[in-house]
Amino acid sequence: MRRRVFLAGMPALALQAQPEGMKLFLLAGQSNMAGRGVITPEDQAPIAGVFAFNKEMAWAPAVDPLHFDKPIAAVGLARSCARTLLRFAPQQKIGFVPAAMGGSSLDEWKPGGALFTQAVQRAKAAAPAGTFCGILWHQGEADSGKEELARSYTARWVPMMTALRGELGAPELPVVVGQLGEFLRTNEGGSPFCGVVNEHLAQLPLRARRVAFVSSEGLKDKGDSVHFDTAGLHEFGRRYALAYMGLDSSWG
């Protein structure tokens, strides 16, 4: 039997049936996955067949901000990823499960930790609406300040992602990881080892099965040398989608 969900701010007459049969994606990492781009009217226009699992554990149209980690959550990359995926499978329904947390380090995503546990809980609560077919990951800025953290990134990421896939019951679930912004090199004193983290991110497809790496080359920041701007996030999402389809030949 279909459940009905209440979308915050909508009258009772606007109750909608919960979507079913979706392809689900877990969104994980830190602020550039949560999204900090400036919101435009385009970013708040619903996309037919694209939903997000909100803070209240209910499905709603996927309009930015999808995340709710911090009050400054804004435009992310998920919607543009969905638009690109739908070009190849127009009838498919897509569901995003936001779980990123701004400022979080990789160690905060360890199995058993609060962020890992919350992501798993949200994913399992969302699972009845479809089938998980991917994890979109963007994180590493918080690990770019210390050399020991940067150089141990792969050794810490692989077991974390292995455990996360295991919790979702899919040991080879496709995972797409994104390069940190090249502009981090100009972040005075905050990210001296961002190049090292990027080297590790680029090599993750060699260290774990069904992992794809997405370049952030040419994408600009919003003026803070940390976060991608809106245009950059739109393009980044397109690149994530193309990388994902390289892992999932059945898409479309």
Tab-separated table of C-alpha atoms in Angstrom, residues 52-187:
chain	number	residue	atom	x	y	z
A	52	ALA	CA	15.140	13.959	-2.359
A	53	PHE	CA	14.791	12.294	1.050
A	54	ASN	CA	14.439	15.287	3.327
A	55	LYS	CA	15.269	15.975	6.969
A	56	GLU	CA	11.888	14.614	8.044
A	57	MET	CA	12.655	11.275	6.311
A	58	ALA	CA	10.059	11.948	3.616
A	59	TRP	CA	10.339	12.177	-0.154
A	60	ALA	CA	9.919	15.623	-1.692
A	61	PRO	CA	10.726	17.192	-5.069
A	62	ALA	CA	14.506	17.595	-5.341
A	63	VAL	CA	14.930	21.361	-5.256
A	64	ASP	CA	17.981	23.092	-3.827
A	65	PRO	CA	19.014	23.057	-1.116
A	66	LEU	CA	18.760	19.270	-0.958
A	67	HIS	CA	20.935	19.192	2.140
A	68	PHE	CA	20.139	20.551	5.597
A	69	ASP	CA	23.495	20.047	7.313
A	70	LYS	CA	23.893	23.753	8.019
A	71	PRO	CA	21.797	26.885	7.447
A	72	ILE	CA	24.120	27.888	4.590
A	73	ALA	CA	23.328	24.742	2.562
A	74	ALA	CA	22.478	25.837	-0.970
A	75	VAL	CA	23.114	24.650	-4.541
A	76	GLY	CA	24.842	21.292	-4.907
A	77	LEU	CA	25.729	19.013	-7.790
A	78	ALA	CA	22.956	16.417	-7.489
A	79	ARG	CA	20.279	18.086	-9.624
A	80	SER	CA	22.561	18.617	-12.607
A	81	CYS	CA	23.719	15.021	-12.201
A	82	ALA	CA	20.074	13.922	-12.397
A	83	ARG	CA	19.373	16.054	-15.463
A	84	THR	CA	22.264	14.411	-17.300
A	85	LEU	CA	21.253	10.899	-16.240
A	86	LEU	CA	17.696	11.537	-17.410
A	87	ARG	CA	18.917	12.450	-20.880
A	88	PHE	CA	19.843	8.779	-21.264
A	89	ALA	CA	16.863	7.327	-19.367
A	90	PRO	CA	13.998	9.862	-19.591
A	91	GLN	CA	11.410	7.586	-17.939
A	92	GLN	CA	13.564	6.731	-14.937
A	93	LYS	CA	12.767	8.125	-11.490
A	94	ILE	CA	15.725	9.211	-9.361
A	95	GLY	CA	15.910	9.590	-5.588
A	96	PHE	CA	18.726	11.340	-3.729
A	97	VAL	CA	19.487	10.641	-0.070
A	98	PRO	CA	21.433	13.636	1.279
A	99	ALA	CA	23.876	12.757	4.064
A	100	ALA	CA	26.884	15.085	3.609
A	101	MET	CA	28.097	17.282	6.454
A	102	GLY	CA	29.979	20.510	5.905
A	103	GLY	CA	33.460	20.617	7.413
A	104	SER	CA	33.589	16.899	8.158
A	105	SER	CA	36.875	15.031	8.037
A	106	LEU	CA	37.313	11.519	6.696
A	107	ASP	CA	37.844	10.230	10.237
A	108	GLU	CA	34.380	11.496	11.141
A	109	TRP	CA	33.023	9.060	8.537
A	110	LYS	CA	34.531	6.000	10.205
A	111	PRO	CA	32.175	3.040	10.625
A	112	GLY	CA	30.425	3.398	13.957
A	113	GLY	CA	30.810	7.172	13.963
A	114	ALA	CA	27.883	9.580	13.944
A	115	LEU	CA	28.057	10.554	10.264
A	116	PHE	CA	28.485	6.993	9.023
A	117	THR	CA	25.654	5.778	11.258
A	118	GLN	CA	23.323	8.586	10.213
A	119	ALA	CA	24.028	7.980	6.512
A	120	VAL	CA	23.243	4.284	6.900
A	121	GLN	CA	20.059	4.985	8.850
A	122	ARG	CA	18.825	7.446	6.244
A	123	ALA	CA	19.738	5.114	3.387
A	124	LYS	CA	17.899	2.181	4.941
A	125	ALA	CA	14.857	4.325	5.658
A	126	ALA	CA	14.824	5.461	2.024
A	127	ALA	CA	15.436	2.007	0.542
A	128	PRO	CA	11.781	0.865	0.245
A	129	ALA	CA	11.268	3.521	-2.436
A	130	GLY	CA	13.703	1.933	-4.862
A	131	THR	CA	17.119	0.382	-5.360
A	132	PHE	CA	20.463	1.921	-4.502
A	133	CYS	CA	22.580	2.206	-7.595
A	134	GLY	CA	25.335	4.588	-6.522
A	135	ILE	CA	27.159	6.696	-3.950
A	136	LEU	CA	28.303	10.205	-4.850
A	137	TRP	CA	31.231	11.257	-2.662
A	138	HIS	CA	33.044	14.577	-2.347
A	139	GLN	CA	35.294	15.123	0.626
A	140	GLY	CA	38.910	15.872	1.435
A	141	GLU	CA	39.229	19.574	2.079
A	142	ALA	CA	39.217	18.896	5.823
A	143	ASP	CA	42.077	16.409	5.385
A	144	SER	CA	44.226	18.792	3.343
A	145	GLY	CA	45.673	20.688	6.276
A	146	LYS	CA	47.941	17.994	7.690
A	147	GLU	CA	50.397	15.868	5.775
A	148	GLU	CA	49.718	12.687	7.742
A	149	LEU	CA	46.004	12.908	7.007
A	150	ALA	CA	46.551	13.613	3.324
A	151	ARG	CA	49.031	10.778	2.816
A	152	SER	CA	46.852	8.243	4.627
A	153	TYR	CA	43.666	9.162	2.764
A	154	THR	CA	43.394	6.006	0.658
A	155	ALA	CA	44.228	3.718	3.580
A	156	ARG	CA	41.373	5.235	5.550
A	157	TRP	CA	38.854	5.707	2.716
A	158	VAL	CA	38.849	2.167	1.313
A	159	PRO	CA	37.762	0.390	4.541
A	160	MET	CA	35.193	3.105	5.234
A	161	MET	CA	33.634	2.751	1.790
A	162	THR	CA	33.818	-1.051	1.973
A	163	ALA	CA	31.836	-0.911	5.220
A	164	LEU	CA	29.326	1.575	3.791
A	165	ARG	CA	28.690	-0.579	0.732
A	166	GLY	CA	28.300	-3.567	3.023
A	167	GLU	CA	25.666	-1.788	5.093
A	168	LEU	CA	23.743	-1.084	1.897
A	169	GLY	CA	23.967	-4.742	0.922
A	170	ALA	CA	25.901	-4.024	-2.273
A	171	PRO	CA	29.655	-4.747	-2.003
A	172	GLU	CA	30.286	-3.416	-5.508
A	173	LEU	CA	27.889	-0.480	-5.510
A	174	PRO	CA	29.266	2.153	-7.942
A	175	VAL	CA	30.989	5.060	-6.213
A	176	VAL	CA	31.896	8.354	-7.870
A	177	VAL	CA	34.451	10.613	-6.183
A	178	GLY	CA	35.288	14.179	-7.171
A	179	GLN	CA	38.559	16.063	-7.271
A	180	LEU	CA	39.015	18.880	-4.786
A	181	GLY	CA	38.862	22.326	-6.362
A	182	GLU	CA	42.117	23.470	-7.917
A	183	PHE	CA	41.492	26.839	-6.255
A	184	LEU	CA	42.265	25.265	-2.859
A	185	ARG	CA	45.923	25.869	-3.673
A	186	THR	CA	45.253	29.582	-3.172
A	187	ASN	CA	43.576	29.051	0.201
